[in-house]
Amino acid sequence: MDYNPFRKSGVTEGSAPEKVDVIVHTTPLETLYAQNEIEKSRHKRQTKKTNAIIAIVLILSLVAAPLIGIGVGAGARLMNAYVLPRILNDSAQRENFAFENVHTPVRIGETPLVARQNYVDLVNAVKPSVVTIAAELPGTGIFGLNQGQERAGTGIIMYETSTRYYIATNAHVIAGSNMVSVSINGSEYIAAVPIGRDDDNDLAVIAVYKGNAIEAGVYSVTLARFGDSSQAQVGEIVVAIGNAMGEGISVTNGIISATNNTIFVEGIILDVMQTNAAINRGNSGGPLVNAYGEVIGINTAKFAERLAEGMGYAIPSHVAKPILERIMQEGTAPRRPMIGITMDNWTTVMSETFLAGLIELYPDEAADFIVPEQGVLVVNVLTGSPALSAGLQRHDIIIATDGVVITNSDDLIEFMSGQQVGNTVVFTIVRDSSEVLDIPIVLAPNMSPQF
């Protein structure tokens, strides 16, 4: 048997070897070398080009970083204010919002949550629905580059749609701000968008997109439960929850001191309930909660006077709910008419004291003095107001409006509650204790800004 030096795996000895095709290059070596050099040169040029592009990108990144940083805030605001609302449209869900469809009323015989005297159950039930608010105020200096101040406030999560969480708060918490953000259950602050505001009733609604909330680690929320404040009674236990002094969520307790008060705050008239639970700066917009864990008031103000303590005020829920529903459905609210004055009661004691002083100074003219026994004293006339345009002055005493006798500020408030923007009201006033004048005033909308 002939010896065969070529053997493939699987081929038995003695088998004929398979034929192998051999490729023989006919191109001369010089040509192959030249082609190889050309390919090397092309590769080098491509590498240089790639490195140049990378270098340019790095340089642009370093140069543009500060500019990009400056534009982040503006870009975020543009995204939240204009882009996201159009992409994530939940207007149909919002327009159908009604508290009666969201919040189950207390059942008769339900056990109050504050059975334990330390309020733990009550606070644990309500606190998750309370958020802290930071409102960034405009900066100062050229182009507003100096950092603005930040106003602290509180909000109440009241509704959830497929794309957003809706939060109730006070109008004065967000008024005049450049940007508003909220923290939910201690999360990072999340940019919020304004939905609507009613300055006349000091109520507003803001919203947070769920996508932004998820980025901050918030995957679900607890909705507050709104009750009926018209059923509240003096002496009833209440708890105030809020971002007091901007230091985070804290709790104070007390009772309902009065259920139906009217206060005059910074040019607006508010119907409120009074409590001795401590209401401090930053509590504004937070809930006043009854023993069942229901929000029966939205904290809005306190009596800031050294001689008085324990006088806090909240907008009753039966007043707030229809206003919040209107803001949700329409976004804006019709404005109350305004006179444009700050005022105080002119009382009988004040009248007697003032008249006695006049007689002592000018005894010969005593018979000519005109000093009403009661009325409303004009303490100040606001700049740009209807009162100023009509000629009302400080220290005028209002004694009648359209022939209706006015004896105190409550009478004037009641009269104004029936008026509309554009009405002309004749104010009868006593000026300088020497003359009685009829001054017609055309009522204008409240001057507080509406976004």
Short mmCIF file of C-alpha atoms in Angstrom, two decimals:
data_model
loop_
_atom_site.label_atom_id
_atom_site.label_comp_id
_atom_site.label_asym_id
_atom_site.label_seq_id
_atom_site.Cartn_x
_atom_site.Cartn_y
_atom_site.Cartn_z
CA MET A 1 0.00 0.00 0.00
CA ASP A 2 1.33 3.36 -1.02
CA TYR A 3 2.07 5.80 1.77
CA ASN A 4 -0.13 8.91 1.70
CA PRO A 5 1.19 11.91 3.68
CA PHE A 6 -2.07 13.89 3.37
CA ARG A 7 -4.93 12.83 5.63
CA LYS A 8 -8.11 14.70 6.62
CA SER A 9 -10.05 14.09 9.77
CA GLY A 10 -12.61 11.43 9.07
CA VAL A 11 -10.82 10.10 6.04
CA THR A 12 -9.58 6.53 6.37
CA GLU A 13 -6.10 5.61 5.54
CA GLY A 14 -5.68 4.66 1.93
CA SER A 15 -8.43 7.00 0.70
CA ALA A 16 -7.53 9.41 -2.06
CA PRO A 17 -6.95 12.97 -0.83
CA GLU A 18 -9.47 15.61 -1.77
CA LYS A 19 -8.43 18.27 -4.24
CA VAL A 20 -7.60 21.67 -2.72
CA ASP A 21 -8.05 24.87 -4.76
CA VAL A 22 -5.05 27.15 -4.41
CA ILE A 23 -5.36 30.87 -5.24
CA VAL A 24 -2.29 32.36 -6.77
CA HIS A 25 -1.99 36.19 -6.83
CA THR A 26 -0.90 37.55 -10.18
CA THR A 27 -0.73 41.22 -8.96
CA PRO A 28 2.86 42.39 -8.63
CA LEU A 29 4.17 42.95 -5.10
CA GLU A 30 4.92 46.62 -5.79
CA THR A 31 1.27 47.26 -6.63
CA LEU A 32 0.05 45.50 -3.48
CA TYR A 33 2.45 47.55 -1.35
CA ALA A 34 1.25 50.83 -2.94
CA GLN A 35 -2.39 49.92 -2.29
CA ASN A 36 -1.59 49.14 1.35
CA GLU A 37 0.10 52.52 1.83
CA ILE A 38 -2.92 54.31 0.36
CA GLU A 39 -5.23 52.48 2.80
CA LYS A 40 -2.98 53.41 5.73
CA SER A 41 -3.05 57.07 4.73
CA ARG A 42 -6.87 57.07 4.42
CA HIS A 43 -7.19 55.50 7.90
CA LYS A 44 -4.89 58.14 9.42
CA ARG A 45 -6.94 60.97 7.89
CA GLN A 46 -10.18 59.46 9.18
CA THR A 47 -8.70 59.09 12.67
CA LYS A 48 -7.55 62.71 12.69
CA LYS A 49 -10.99 63.87 11.56
CA THR A 50 -12.72 61.85 14.29
CA ASN A 51 -10.35 63.19 16.95
CA ALA A 52 -10.95 66.75 15.73
CA ILE A 53 -14.72 66.33 16.02
CA ILE A 54 -14.36 64.94 19.55
CA ALA A 55 -12.13 67.87 20.51
CA ILE A 56 -14.61 70.40 19.14
CA VAL A 57 -17.47 68.77 21.02
CA LEU A 58 -15.49 68.84 24.27
CA ILE A 59 -14.56 72.50 23.80
CA LEU A 60 -18.15 73.46 23.03
CA SER A 61 -19.32 71.53 26.07
CA LEU A 62 -16.93 73.40 28.35
CA VAL A 63 -17.82 76.79 26.87
CA ALA A 64 -21.55 76.19 26.69
CA ALA A 65 -22.00 74.58 30.11
CA PRO A 66 -22.55 77.87 31.97
CA LEU A 67 -24.96 79.07 29.30
CA ILE A 68 -26.82 75.79 29.43
CA GLY A 69 -27.01 76.07 33.21
CA ILE A 70 -28.51 79.54 32.95
CA GLY A 71 -31.10 78.29 30.51
CA VAL A 72 -32.19 75.24 32.47
CA GLY A 73 -34.60 77.17 34.68
CA ALA A 74 -36.20 78.98 31.75
CA GLY A 75 -36.42 75.74 29.80
CA ALA A 76 -38.09 73.94 32.70
CA ARG A 77 -40.62 76.74 33.07
CA LEU A 78 -41.35 76.71 29.34
CA MET A 79 -41.80 72.95 29.43
CA ASN A 80 -44.13 73.05 32.43
CA ALA A 81 -46.12 76.09 31.35
CA TYR A 82 -46.57 75.46 27.63
CA VAL A 83 -45.33 72.11 26.32
CA LEU A 84 -46.49 69.56 28.90
CA PRO A 85 -50.03 70.96 29.23
CA ARG A 86 -50.53 70.39 25.51
CA ILE A 87 -49.00 66.94 25.46
CA LEU A 88 -50.64 65.71 28.67
CA ASN A 89 -54.14 67.08 28.39
CA ASP A 90 -56.45 66.10 31.24
CA SER A 91 -58.90 68.97 30.76
CA ALA A 92 -61.92 66.68 30.50
CA GLN A 93 -61.14 65.07 33.86
CA ARG A 94 -60.49 68.47 35.42
CA GLU A 95 -63.70 70.04 34.11
CA ASN A 96 -65.75 67.25 35.68
CA PHE A 97 -64.16 67.73 39.09
CA ALA A 98 -66.56 67.97 42.04
CA PHE A 99 -65.78 67.32 45.69
CA GLU A 100 -68.89 65.20 46.15
CA ASN A 101 -67.52 62.76 43.55
CA VAL A 102 -64.08 62.56 45.13
CA HIS A 103 -64.44 62.82 48.88
CA THR A 104 -66.73 60.53 50.82
CA PRO A 105 -68.62 62.39 53.58
CA VAL A 106 -68.49 61.21 57.17
CA ARG A 107 -70.99 58.49 57.94
CA ILE A 108 -73.29 58.93 60.90
CA GLY A 109 -71.84 57.14 63.88
CA GLU A 110 -68.27 57.04 62.52
CA THR A 111 -65.66 56.97 65.28
CA PRO A 112 -63.44 60.07 65.42
CA LEU A 113 -59.76 59.44 64.69
CA VAL A 114 -58.71 61.47 67.71
CA ALA A 115 -59.81 58.82 70.18
CA ARG A 116 -56.31 58.83 71.62
CA GLN A 117 -55.47 62.10 73.31
CA ASN A 118 -52.10 62.41 71.55
CA TYR A 119 -53.70 62.89 68.09
CA VAL A 120 -51.40 60.30 66.47
CA ASP A 121 -54.15 58.57 64.46
CA LEU A 122 -55.54 61.88 63.28
CA VAL A 123 -52.20 63.28 62.15
CA ASN A 124 -51.12 60.03 60.46
CA ALA A 125 -54.36 59.97 58.46
CA VAL A 126 -54.08 63.55 57.19
CA LYS A 127 -50.38 64.42 57.03
CA PRO A 128 -49.60 62.47 53.79
CA SER A 129 -52.02 64.73 51.88
CA VAL A 130 -50.26 67.93 53.01
CA VAL A 131 -47.40 69.37 50.93
CA THR A 132 -44.86 72.11 51.55
CA ILE A 133 -44.69 74.90 48.98
CA ALA A 134 -41.74 77.10 47.99
CA ALA A 135 -42.61 80.13 45.85
CA GLU A 136 -39.64 81.84 44.20
CA LEU A 137 -40.07 85.62 44.11
CA PRO A 138 -38.53 87.80 41.37
CA GLY A 139 -34.87 88.77 41.70
CA THR A 140 -33.59 92.31 41.82
CA GLY A 141 -30.96 94.25 39.92
CA ILE A 142 -30.32 94.41 36.18
CA PHE A 143 -32.31 91.68 34.40
CA GLY A 144 -33.29 90.34 37.84
CA LEU A 145 -29.99 88.48 38.15
CA ASN A 146 -29.80 88.93 41.92
CA GLN A 147 -31.36 85.94 43.59
CA GLY A 148 -34.94 86.51 44.71
CA GLN A 149 -36.43 85.55 48.04
CA GLU A 150 -38.48 82.44 48.65
CA ARG A 151 -41.93 82.40 50.22
CA ALA A 152 -42.96 79.33 52.22
CA GLY A 153 -46.48 77.95 52.23
CA THR A 154 -48.58 74.81 52.44
CA GLY A 155 -50.91 72.93 50.11
CA ILE A 156 -53.53 70.19 50.23
CA ILE A 157 -53.64 67.38 47.65
CA MET A 158 -57.30 67.28 46.65
CA TYR A 159 -57.54 65.51 43.28
CA GLU A 160 -55.71 63.15 40.92
CA THR A 161 -56.12 62.69 37.16
CA SER A 162 -54.30 60.41 34.73
CA THR A 163 -51.43 62.89 34.41
CA ARG A 164 -51.43 65.32 37.35
CA TYR A 165 -51.94 65.83 41.07
CA TYR A 166 -53.99 68.93 41.98
CA ILE A 167 -53.23 70.94 45.11
CA ALA A 168 -55.31 73.61 46.88
CA THR A 169 -53.58 76.51 48.61
CA ASN A 170 -53.94 80.23 49.34
CA ALA A 171 -53.68 82.75 46.50
CA HIS A 172 -51.28 84.89 48.50
CA VAL A 173 -48.85 81.96 48.80
CA ILE A 174 -48.13 81.92 45.06
CA ALA A 175 -49.00 85.53 44.11
CA GLY A 176 -46.20 87.38 42.33
CA SER A 177 -43.90 84.35 42.15
CA ASN A 178 -41.68 83.34 39.24
CA MET A 179 -41.75 79.66 40.02
CA VAL A 180 -43.60 77.42 42.46
CA SER A 181 -42.48 73.99 43.63
CA VAL A 182 -43.82 71.46 46.13
CA SER A 183 -42.44 68.69 48.28
CA ILE A 184 -44.67 65.64 48.79
CA ASN A 185 -44.00 63.52 51.88
CA GLY A 186 -40.51 64.96 52.23
CA SER A 187 -39.53 64.43 48.59
CA GLU A 188 -37.28 66.69 46.56
CA TYR A 189 -39.07 69.84 45.42
CA ILE A 190 -41.11 69.31 42.25
CA ALA A 191 -41.98 72.08 39.78
CA ALA A 192 -45.68 72.99 39.87
CA VAL A 193 -47.86 74.75 37.32
CA PRO A 194 -50.63 77.27 38.12
CA ILE A 195 -54.19 76.21 37.31
CA GLY A 196 -56.10 79.24 38.57
CA ARG A 197 -56.44 81.73 41.38
CA ASP A 198 -59.19 83.67 43.14
CA ASP A 199 -57.50 86.58 44.91
CA ASP A 200 -60.80 87.88 46.30
CA ASN A 201 -61.24 84.69 48.32
CA ASP A 202 -57.51 83.95 48.75
CA LEU A 203 -57.71 80.54 47.09
CA ALA A 204 -55.65 78.94 44.34
CA VAL A 205 -55.01 75.60 42.65
CA ILE A 206 -51.64 74.38 41.40
CA ALA A 207 -50.71 71.03 39.83
CA VAL A 208 -47.75 68.65 39.63
CA TYR A 209 -47.16 66.34 36.68
CA LYS A 210 -46.93 62.69 37.67
CA GLY A 211 -43.83 62.22 35.54
CA ASN A 212 -42.02 64.93 37.50
CA ALA A 213 -43.27 63.44 40.76
CA ILE A 214 -41.94 59.99 39.82
CA GLU A 215 -38.52 61.50 39.09
CA ALA A 216 -38.59 62.86 42.65
CA GLY A 217 -39.47 59.41 44.01
CA VAL A 218 -43.22 59.99 44.46
CA TYR A 219 -45.22 57.14 42.93
CA SER A 220 -48.56 57.66 44.67
CA VAL A 221 -50.27 60.23 46.88
CA THR A 222 -52.99 60.44 49.52
CA LEU A 223 -55.94 62.69 48.75
CA ALA A 224 -57.27 64.90 51.52
CA ARG A 225 -60.80 64.36 52.68
CA PHE A 226 -62.88 67.57 52.68
CA GLY A 227 -65.74 67.90 55.16
CA ASP A 228 -68.67 70.27 55.68
CA SER A 229 -67.66 73.22 57.83
CA SER A 230 -71.26 74.41 58.05
CA GLN A 231 -71.76 71.59 60.58
CA ALA A 232 -68.80 72.68 62.72
CA GLN A 233 -69.47 73.89 66.27
CA VAL A 234 -67.69 76.25 68.63
CA GLY A 235 -65.54 74.18 70.99
CA GLU A 236 -64.95 71.39 68.47
CA ILE A 237 -61.40 69.93 68.47
CA VAL A 238 -59.28 70.86 65.45
CA VAL A 239 -55.69 70.39 64.25
CA ALA A 240 -53.72 72.73 61.98
CA ILE A 241 -51.06 71.12 59.77
CA GLY A 242 -48.58 73.13 57.74
CA ASN A 243 -45.13 74.31 56.78
CA ALA A 244 -44.76 76.67 59.76
CA MET A 245 -41.96 79.22 59.26
CA GLY A 246 -40.80 77.17 56.25
CA GLU A 247 -39.32 74.53 58.55
CA GLY A 248 -41.31 71.57 57.22
CA ILE A 249 -44.61 69.98 58.22
CA SER A 250 -45.62 70.54 61.85
CA VAL A 251 -48.86 70.23 63.79
CA THR A 252 -50.72 72.43 66.29
CA ASN A 253 -54.00 71.71 68.02
CA GLY A 254 -56.89 73.71 69.45
CA ILE A 255 -60.61 74.25 69.11
CA ILE A 256 -62.97 76.21 66.91
CA SER A 257 -63.36 79.63 68.54
CA ALA A 258 -65.96 81.06 66.14
CA THR A 259 -67.64 79.66 63.04
CA ASN A 260 -68.68 82.80 61.17
CA ASN A 261 -66.34 85.79 61.24
CA THR A 262 -65.46 88.42 58.64
CA ILE A 263 -61.98 89.90 58.45
CA PHE A 264 -60.44 92.60 56.27
CA VAL A 265 -56.95 91.58 55.13
CA GLU A 266 -54.76 93.60 52.75
CA GLY A 267 -57.67 95.07 50.87
CA ILE A 268 -59.87 91.97 50.66
CA ILE A 269 -62.81 90.79 52.74
CA LEU A 270 -62.76 87.17 53.87
CA ASP A 271 -65.44 85.02 55.46
CA VAL A 272 -63.56 82.87 57.96
CA MET A 273 -63.78 80.58 60.95
CA GLN A 274 -61.59 81.33 63.98
CA THR A 275 -59.40 78.90 65.91
CA ASN A 276 -56.93 79.09 68.77
CA ALA A 277 -54.68 76.49 67.08
CA ALA A 278 -51.41 78.27 66.32
CA ILE A 279 -51.32 79.59 62.73
CA ASN A 280 -47.86 80.85 61.80
CA ARG A 281 -46.17 82.16 58.67
CA GLY A 282 -45.86 79.23 56.27
CA ASN A 283 -49.09 77.60 57.51
CA SER A 284 -51.04 79.49 54.86
CA GLY A 285 -52.82 77.12 52.48
CA GLY A 286 -52.67 74.19 54.91
CA PRO A 287 -55.64 72.30 56.35
CA LEU A 288 -57.62 72.89 59.51
CA VAL A 289 -58.80 69.36 60.32
CA ASN A 290 -61.60 68.08 62.53
CA ALA A 291 -61.51 64.96 64.69
CA TYR A 292 -62.67 62.81 61.77
CA GLY A 293 -59.65 63.73 59.66
CA GLU A 294 -61.66 66.01 57.40
CA VAL A 295 -60.44 69.34 56.06
CA ILE A 296 -62.99 71.86 57.33
CA GLY A 297 -60.87 74.94 56.72
CA ILE A 298 -57.91 76.28 54.76
CA ASN A 299 -55.63 78.28 57.05
CA THR A 300 -55.12 81.81 55.76
CA ALA A 301 -54.27 84.40 58.43
CA LYS A 302 -53.64 85.22 62.07
CA PHE A 303 -54.31 88.29 64.18
CA ALA A 304 -50.85 89.87 64.29
CA GLU A 305 -51.12 92.00 67.39
CA ARG A 306 -48.98 91.77 70.51
CA LEU A 307 -52.01 92.28 72.73
CA ALA A 308 -53.84 89.29 71.22
CA GLU A 309 -52.99 85.59 71.18
CA GLY A 310 -54.61 82.47 69.79
CA MET A 311 -56.58 84.16 67.01
CA GLY A 312 -56.03 82.24 63.77
CA TYR A 313 -58.35 82.21 60.78
CA ALA A 314 -59.27 79.64 58.14
CA ILE A 315 -61.49 79.78 55.08
CA PRO A 316 -64.38 77.39 55.84
CA SER A 317 -64.56 74.35 53.57
CA HIS A 318 -68.19 75.03 52.63
CA VAL A 319 -67.00 78.41 51.29
CA ALA A 320 -63.79 77.08 49.71
CA LYS A 321 -65.13 74.01 47.92
CA PRO A 322 -67.34 75.69 45.29
CA ILE A 323 -64.58 78.24 44.60
CA LEU A 324 -61.97 75.50 44.14
CA GLU A 325 -64.36 73.60 41.87
CA ARG A 326 -64.84 76.72 39.74
CA ILE A 327 -61.08 77.24 39.51
CA MET A 328 -60.62 73.61 38.41
CA GLN A 329 -63.34 73.87 35.78
CA GLU A 330 -62.72 77.39 34.47
CA GLY A 331 -59.24 78.38 35.60
CA THR A 332 -60.26 81.96 36.43
CA ALA A 333 -62.73 83.55 38.81
CA PRO A 334 -64.86 86.67 38.48
CA ARG A 335 -63.42 89.50 40.52
CA ARG A 336 -65.17 91.18 43.41
CA PRO A 337 -65.70 94.92 43.14
CA MET A 338 -63.43 97.07 45.26
CA ILE A 339 -63.58 100.53 46.79
CA GLY A 340 -59.88 100.79 47.54
CA ILE A 341 -59.72 101.79 51.20
CA THR A 342 -58.56 100.46 54.52
CA MET A 343 -61.07 101.18 57.26
CA ASP A 344 -61.99 101.07 60.91
CA ASN A 345 -65.22 101.44 62.85
CA TRP A 346 -66.18 104.94 63.94
CA THR A 347 -67.82 104.30 67.31
CA THR A 348 -69.93 106.31 69.71
CA VAL A 349 -67.03 106.53 72.17
CA MET A 350 -64.73 107.86 69.45
CA SER A 351 -67.39 110.37 68.42
CA GLU A 352 -67.91 111.71 71.95
CA THR A 353 -64.17 111.97 72.62
CA PHE A 354 -63.48 113.71 69.32
CA LEU A 355 -66.37 116.15 69.73
CA ALA A 356 -65.27 117.04 73.27
CA GLY A 357 -61.80 117.81 71.97
CA LEU A 358 -63.14 120.03 69.20
CA ILE A 359 -65.32 121.99 71.59
CA GLU A 360 -62.39 122.51 73.92
CA LEU A 361 -60.24 123.83 71.09
CA TYR A 362 -62.92 125.83 69.30
CA PRO A 363 -65.66 126.66 71.82
CA ASP A 364 -67.16 129.42 69.69
CA GLU A 365 -67.76 127.05 66.76
CA ALA A 366 -69.23 124.13 68.71
CA ALA A 367 -72.63 124.49 67.06
CA ASP A 368 -71.14 124.10 63.58
CA PHE A 369 -69.34 120.80 64.12
CA ILE A 370 -70.69 117.74 62.30
CA VAL A 371 -69.55 114.58 64.09
CA PRO A 372 -71.53 111.39 63.33
CA GLU A 373 -72.14 109.02 66.22
CA GLN A 374 -71.31 105.93 64.14
CA GLY A 375 -69.93 105.05 60.73
CA VAL A 376 -66.80 103.80 58.97
CA LEU A 377 -63.56 105.76 59.24
CA VAL A 378 -61.38 105.81 56.11
CA VAL A 379 -57.91 104.98 57.43
CA ASN A 380 -56.17 105.01 54.06
CA VAL A 381 -56.98 105.33 50.35
CA LEU A 382 -55.11 102.93 48.09
CA THR A 383 -53.11 104.25 45.14
CA GLY A 384 -54.86 103.76 41.81
CA SER A 385 -58.15 102.79 43.45
CA PRO A 386 -61.69 103.87 42.54
CA ALA A 387 -61.91 105.68 45.90
CA LEU A 388 -58.86 107.81 45.08
CA SER A 389 -60.15 108.62 41.60
CA ALA A 390 -63.52 109.68 43.04
CA GLY A 391 -61.93 111.97 45.64
CA LEU A 392 -62.39 110.00 48.85
CA GLN A 393 -59.83 111.07 51.46
CA ARG A 394 -58.21 109.80 54.64
CA HIS A 395 -60.24 110.47 57.79
CA ASP A 396 -63.50 110.78 55.85
CA ILE A 397 -66.33 109.09 57.77
CA ILE A 398 -68.72 107.03 55.67
CA ILE A 399 -72.27 107.25 57.04
CA ALA A 400 -74.31 105.91 54.10
CA THR A 401 -74.05 104.16 50.72
CA ASP A 402 -76.85 104.71 48.16
CA GLY A 403 -78.96 106.05 51.03
CA VAL A 404 -78.42 102.92 53.18
CA VAL A 405 -77.20 103.88 56.67
CA ILE A 406 -73.72 102.54 57.49
CA THR A 407 -72.93 102.25 61.21
CA ASN A 408 -69.86 99.98 61.07
CA SER A 409 -67.61 98.00 58.73
CA ASP A 410 -69.92 94.97 58.81
CA ASP A 411 -72.69 97.12 57.29
CA LEU A 412 -70.36 98.27 54.52
CA ILE A 413 -69.14 94.73 53.84
CA GLU A 414 -72.71 93.47 53.62
CA PHE A 415 -73.65 96.27 51.24
CA MET A 416 -70.63 95.59 49.01
CA SER A 417 -71.38 91.87 48.84
CA GLY A 418 -74.39 92.68 46.67
CA GLN A 419 -72.49 94.92 44.25
CA GLN A 420 -70.90 94.16 40.87
CA VAL A 421 -67.88 95.52 39.07
CA GLY A 422 -68.90 98.64 37.14
CA ASN A 423 -71.69 99.70 39.51
CA THR A 424 -71.75 103.35 40.61
CA VAL A 425 -72.31 103.71 44.35
CA VAL A 426 -72.91 107.04 46.08
CA PHE A 427 -70.96 107.29 49.34
CA THR A 428 -72.25 109.82 51.84
CA ILE A 429 -69.37 111.02 53.98
CA VAL A 430 -68.56 113.57 56.67
CA ARG A 431 -65.34 115.48 56.02
CA ASP A 432 -63.34 117.53 58.49
CA SER A 433 -66.37 117.70 60.81
CA SER A 434 -67.59 120.56 58.68
CA GLU A 435 -69.47 119.21 55.64
CA VAL A 436 -71.52 116.30 54.37
CA LEU A 437 -70.69 115.18 50.80
CA ASP A 438 -72.13 112.68 48.35
CA ILE A 439 -69.31 111.07 46.36
CA PRO A 440 -70.17 108.70 43.48
CA ILE A 441 -67.62 105.88 43.09
CA VAL A 442 -67.48 103.52 40.10
CA LEU A 443 -66.55 100.11 41.48
CA ALA A 444 -63.57 98.40 39.80
CA PRO A 445 -62.19 94.87 40.02
CA ASN A 446 -59.87 94.08 42.90
CA MET A 447 -56.37 95.28 41.95
CA SER A 448 -54.58 92.10 43.09
CA PRO A 449 -52.82 90.46 40.10
CA GLN A 450 -54.45 87.43 38.45
CA PHE A 451 -51.31 85.63 37.18
#
